[in-house]
PDB file of C-alpha atoms in Angstrom:
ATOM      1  CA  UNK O   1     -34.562 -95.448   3.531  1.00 91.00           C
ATOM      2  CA  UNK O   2     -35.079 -92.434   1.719  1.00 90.00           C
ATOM      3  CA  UNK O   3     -36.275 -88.560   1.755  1.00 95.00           C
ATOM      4  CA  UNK O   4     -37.693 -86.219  -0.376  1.00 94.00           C
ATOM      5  CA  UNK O   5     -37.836 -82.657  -0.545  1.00 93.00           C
ATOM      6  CA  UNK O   6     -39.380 -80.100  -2.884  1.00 92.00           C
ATOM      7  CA  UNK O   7     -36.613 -77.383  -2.197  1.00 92.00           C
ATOM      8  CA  UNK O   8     -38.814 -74.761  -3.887  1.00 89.00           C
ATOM      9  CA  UNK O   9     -41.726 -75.335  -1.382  1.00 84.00           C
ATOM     10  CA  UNK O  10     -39.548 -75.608   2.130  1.00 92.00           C
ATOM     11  CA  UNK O  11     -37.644 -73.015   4.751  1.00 94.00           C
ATOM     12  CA  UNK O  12     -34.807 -74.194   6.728  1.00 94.00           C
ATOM     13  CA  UNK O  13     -37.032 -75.647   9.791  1.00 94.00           C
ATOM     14  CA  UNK O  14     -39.782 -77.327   7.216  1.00 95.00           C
ATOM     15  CA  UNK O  15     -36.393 -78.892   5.396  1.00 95.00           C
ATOM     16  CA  UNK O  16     -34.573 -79.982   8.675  1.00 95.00           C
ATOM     17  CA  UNK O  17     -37.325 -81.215  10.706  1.00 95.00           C
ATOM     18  CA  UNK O  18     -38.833 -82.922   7.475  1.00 95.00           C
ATOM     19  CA  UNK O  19     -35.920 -84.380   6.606  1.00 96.00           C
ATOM     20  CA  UNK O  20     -35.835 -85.807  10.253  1.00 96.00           C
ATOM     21  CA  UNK O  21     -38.998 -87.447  10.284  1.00 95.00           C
ATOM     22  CA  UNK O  22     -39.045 -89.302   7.309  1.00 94.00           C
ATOM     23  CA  UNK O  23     -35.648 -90.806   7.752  1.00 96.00           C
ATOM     24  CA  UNK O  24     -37.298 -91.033  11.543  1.00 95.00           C
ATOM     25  CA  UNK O  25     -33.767 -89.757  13.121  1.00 95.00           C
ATOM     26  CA  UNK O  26     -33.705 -90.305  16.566  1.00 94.00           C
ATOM     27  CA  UNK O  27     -33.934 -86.285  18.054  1.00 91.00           C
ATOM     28  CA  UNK O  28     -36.162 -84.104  16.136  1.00 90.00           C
ATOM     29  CA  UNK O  29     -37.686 -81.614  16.181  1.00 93.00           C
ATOM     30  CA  UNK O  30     -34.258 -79.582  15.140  1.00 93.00           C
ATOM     31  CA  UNK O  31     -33.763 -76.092  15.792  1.00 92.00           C
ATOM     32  CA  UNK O  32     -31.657 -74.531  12.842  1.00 90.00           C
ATOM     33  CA  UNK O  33     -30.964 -71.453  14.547  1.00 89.00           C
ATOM     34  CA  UNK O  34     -31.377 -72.307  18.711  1.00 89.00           C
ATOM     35  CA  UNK O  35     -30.925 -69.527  21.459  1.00 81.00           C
ATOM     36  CA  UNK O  36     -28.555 -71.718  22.972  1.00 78.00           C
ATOM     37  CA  UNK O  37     -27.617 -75.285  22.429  1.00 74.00           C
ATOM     38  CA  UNK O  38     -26.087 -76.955  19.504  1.00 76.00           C
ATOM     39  CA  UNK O  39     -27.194 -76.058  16.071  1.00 88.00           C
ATOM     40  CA  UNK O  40     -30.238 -78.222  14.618  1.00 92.00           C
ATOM     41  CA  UNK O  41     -28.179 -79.212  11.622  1.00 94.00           C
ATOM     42  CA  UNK O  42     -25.253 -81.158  13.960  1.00 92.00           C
ATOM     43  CA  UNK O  43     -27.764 -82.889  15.780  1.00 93.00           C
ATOM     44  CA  UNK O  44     -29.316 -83.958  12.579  1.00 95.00           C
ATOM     45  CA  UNK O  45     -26.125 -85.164  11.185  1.00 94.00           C
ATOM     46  CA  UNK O  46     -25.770 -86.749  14.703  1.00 94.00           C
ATOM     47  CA  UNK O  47     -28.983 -89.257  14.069  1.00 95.00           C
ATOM     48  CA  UNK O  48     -27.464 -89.950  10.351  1.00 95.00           C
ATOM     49  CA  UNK O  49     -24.288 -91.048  11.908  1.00 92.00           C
ATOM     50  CA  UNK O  50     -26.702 -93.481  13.918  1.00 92.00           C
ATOM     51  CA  UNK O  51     -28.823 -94.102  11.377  1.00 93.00           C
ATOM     52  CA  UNK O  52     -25.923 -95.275   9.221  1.00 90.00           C
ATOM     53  CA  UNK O  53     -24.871 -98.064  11.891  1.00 89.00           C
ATOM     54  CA  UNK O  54     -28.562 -99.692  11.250  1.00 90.00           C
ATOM     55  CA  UNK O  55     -30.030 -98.959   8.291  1.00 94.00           C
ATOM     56  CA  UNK O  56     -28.742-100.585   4.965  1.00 95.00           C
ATOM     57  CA  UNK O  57     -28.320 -97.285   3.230  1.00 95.00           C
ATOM     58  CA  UNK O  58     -30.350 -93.858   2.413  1.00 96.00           C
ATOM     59  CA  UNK O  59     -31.689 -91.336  -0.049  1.00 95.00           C
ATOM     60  CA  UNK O  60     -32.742 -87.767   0.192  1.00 96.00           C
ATOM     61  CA  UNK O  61     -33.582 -86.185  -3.146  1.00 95.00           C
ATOM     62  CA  UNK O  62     -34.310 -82.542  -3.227  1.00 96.00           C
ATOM     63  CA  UNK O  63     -36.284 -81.660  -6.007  1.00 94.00           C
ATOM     64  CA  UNK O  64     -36.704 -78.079  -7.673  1.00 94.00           C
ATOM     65  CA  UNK O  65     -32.756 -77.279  -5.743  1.00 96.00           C
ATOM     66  CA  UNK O  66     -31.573 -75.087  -8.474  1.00 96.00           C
ATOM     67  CA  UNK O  67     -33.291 -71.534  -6.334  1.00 95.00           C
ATOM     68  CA  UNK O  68     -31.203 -72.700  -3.376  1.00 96.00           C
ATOM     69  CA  UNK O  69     -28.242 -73.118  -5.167  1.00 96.00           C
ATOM     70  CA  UNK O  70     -28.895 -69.157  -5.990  1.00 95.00           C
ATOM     71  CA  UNK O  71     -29.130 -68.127  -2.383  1.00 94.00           C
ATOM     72  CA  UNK O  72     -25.636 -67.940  -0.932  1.00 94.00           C
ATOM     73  CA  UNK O  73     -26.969 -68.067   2.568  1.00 92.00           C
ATOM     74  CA  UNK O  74     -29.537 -70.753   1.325  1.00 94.00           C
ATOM     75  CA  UNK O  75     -30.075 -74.293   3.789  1.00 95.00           C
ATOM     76  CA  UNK O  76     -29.000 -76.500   0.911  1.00 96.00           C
ATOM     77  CA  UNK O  77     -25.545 -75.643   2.266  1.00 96.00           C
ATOM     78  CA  UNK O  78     -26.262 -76.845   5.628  1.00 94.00           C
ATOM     79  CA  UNK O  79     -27.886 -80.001   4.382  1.00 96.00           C
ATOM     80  CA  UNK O  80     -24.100 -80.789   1.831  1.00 97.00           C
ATOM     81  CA  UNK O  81     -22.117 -80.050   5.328  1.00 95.00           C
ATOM     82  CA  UNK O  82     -23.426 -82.522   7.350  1.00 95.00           C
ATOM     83  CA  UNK O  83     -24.042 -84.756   4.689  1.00 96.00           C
ATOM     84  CA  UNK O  84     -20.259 -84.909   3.678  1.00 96.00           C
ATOM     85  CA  UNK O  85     -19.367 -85.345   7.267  1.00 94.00           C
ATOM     86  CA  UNK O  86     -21.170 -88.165   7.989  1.00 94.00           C
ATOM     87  CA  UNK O  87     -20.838 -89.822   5.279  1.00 94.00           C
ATOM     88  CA  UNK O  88     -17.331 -91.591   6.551  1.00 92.00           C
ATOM     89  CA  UNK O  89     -19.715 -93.972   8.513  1.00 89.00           C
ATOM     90  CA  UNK O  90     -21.477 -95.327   5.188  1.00 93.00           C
ATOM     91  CA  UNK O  91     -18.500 -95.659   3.719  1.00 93.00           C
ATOM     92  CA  UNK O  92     -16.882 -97.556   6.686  1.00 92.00           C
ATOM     93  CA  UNK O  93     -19.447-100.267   5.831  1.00 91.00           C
ATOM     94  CA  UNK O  94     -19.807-100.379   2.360  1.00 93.00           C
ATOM     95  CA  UNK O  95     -23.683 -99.123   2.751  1.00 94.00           C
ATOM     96  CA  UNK O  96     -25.173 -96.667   0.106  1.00 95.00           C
ATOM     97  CA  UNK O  97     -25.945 -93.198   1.142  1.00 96.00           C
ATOM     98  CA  UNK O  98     -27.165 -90.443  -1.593  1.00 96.00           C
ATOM     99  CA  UNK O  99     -27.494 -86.866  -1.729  1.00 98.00           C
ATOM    100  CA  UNK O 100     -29.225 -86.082  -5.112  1.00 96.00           C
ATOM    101  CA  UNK O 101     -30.468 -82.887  -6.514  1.00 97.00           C
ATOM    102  CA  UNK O 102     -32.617 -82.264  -9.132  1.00 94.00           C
ATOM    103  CA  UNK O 103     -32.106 -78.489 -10.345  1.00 94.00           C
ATOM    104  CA  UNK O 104     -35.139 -77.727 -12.249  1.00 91.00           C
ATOM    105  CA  UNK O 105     -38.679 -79.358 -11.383  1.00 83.00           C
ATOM    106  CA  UNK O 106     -39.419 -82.300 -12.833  1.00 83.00           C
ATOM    107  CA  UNK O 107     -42.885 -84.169 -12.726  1.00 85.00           C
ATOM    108  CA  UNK O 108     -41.379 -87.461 -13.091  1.00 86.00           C
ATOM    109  CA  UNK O 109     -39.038 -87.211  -9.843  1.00 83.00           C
ATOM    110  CA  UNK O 110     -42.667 -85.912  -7.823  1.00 81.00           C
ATOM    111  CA  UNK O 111     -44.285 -88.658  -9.295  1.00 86.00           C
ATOM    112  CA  UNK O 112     -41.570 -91.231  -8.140  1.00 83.00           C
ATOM    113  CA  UNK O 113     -40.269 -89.940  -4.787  1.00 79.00           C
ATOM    114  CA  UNK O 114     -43.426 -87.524  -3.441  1.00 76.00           C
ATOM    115  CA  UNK O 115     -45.631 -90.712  -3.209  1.00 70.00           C
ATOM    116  CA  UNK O 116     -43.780 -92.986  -1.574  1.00 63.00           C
ATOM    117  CA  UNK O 117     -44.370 -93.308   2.212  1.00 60.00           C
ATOM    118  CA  UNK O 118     -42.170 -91.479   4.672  1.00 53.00           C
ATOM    119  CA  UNK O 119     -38.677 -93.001   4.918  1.00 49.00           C
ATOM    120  CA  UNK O 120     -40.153 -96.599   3.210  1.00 49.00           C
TER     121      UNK O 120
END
């Protein structure tokens, strides 16, 4: 399965909770910044712990990343976190799991990954 994000287009709720449904994680809608309760970004990486016991590996491409690379308090830096601390569980079982950014738009990354039906 896979996800795509245009990171120029996106806040830190449209990113999480979009993020959620196409990889169709188990507890969304995520809260980035909740009143009380765990933080919306652990319970994502929660679900891709799960989702890396079942699935036979994942994708998320952000697209247009470089501006959130700028911005020091920026969600890309949420998004690497969890990502590098679930990742163990991929690795455990030999599956594939990606984090890829592509820095500066690119038509031929919207072309591939935009069209492509939600976590197909």
């Amino acid at each position: 399965m896979f996800a795509y994000i245009d990171g120029s287009g996106v806040n830190e709720a449209e990113a999480l909770n979009s993020l959620g449904v196409q990889l169709k994680t188990d507890h969304p809608p995520y809260d980035p910044h909740p009143s009380n309760g765990i933080n919306g970004w652990y319970r994502f990486m929660d679900d891709l712990i799960t989702i890396g016991d079942r699935e036979a590996g994942m994708v998320i491409v952000v697209d247009n990343a470089a501006p959130l690379f700028a911005d020091p308090t920026s969600w890309v830096f949420e998004l690497i976190t969890v990502w590098v601390i679930q990742l163990r569980r991929w690795q455990q079982r030999g599956a594939p799991c990606h984090l890829a950014f592509q820095m500066d738009a690119d038509p031929a990354v919207t072309s591939i990954y935009a069209t492509v039906p939600n976590g197909s």
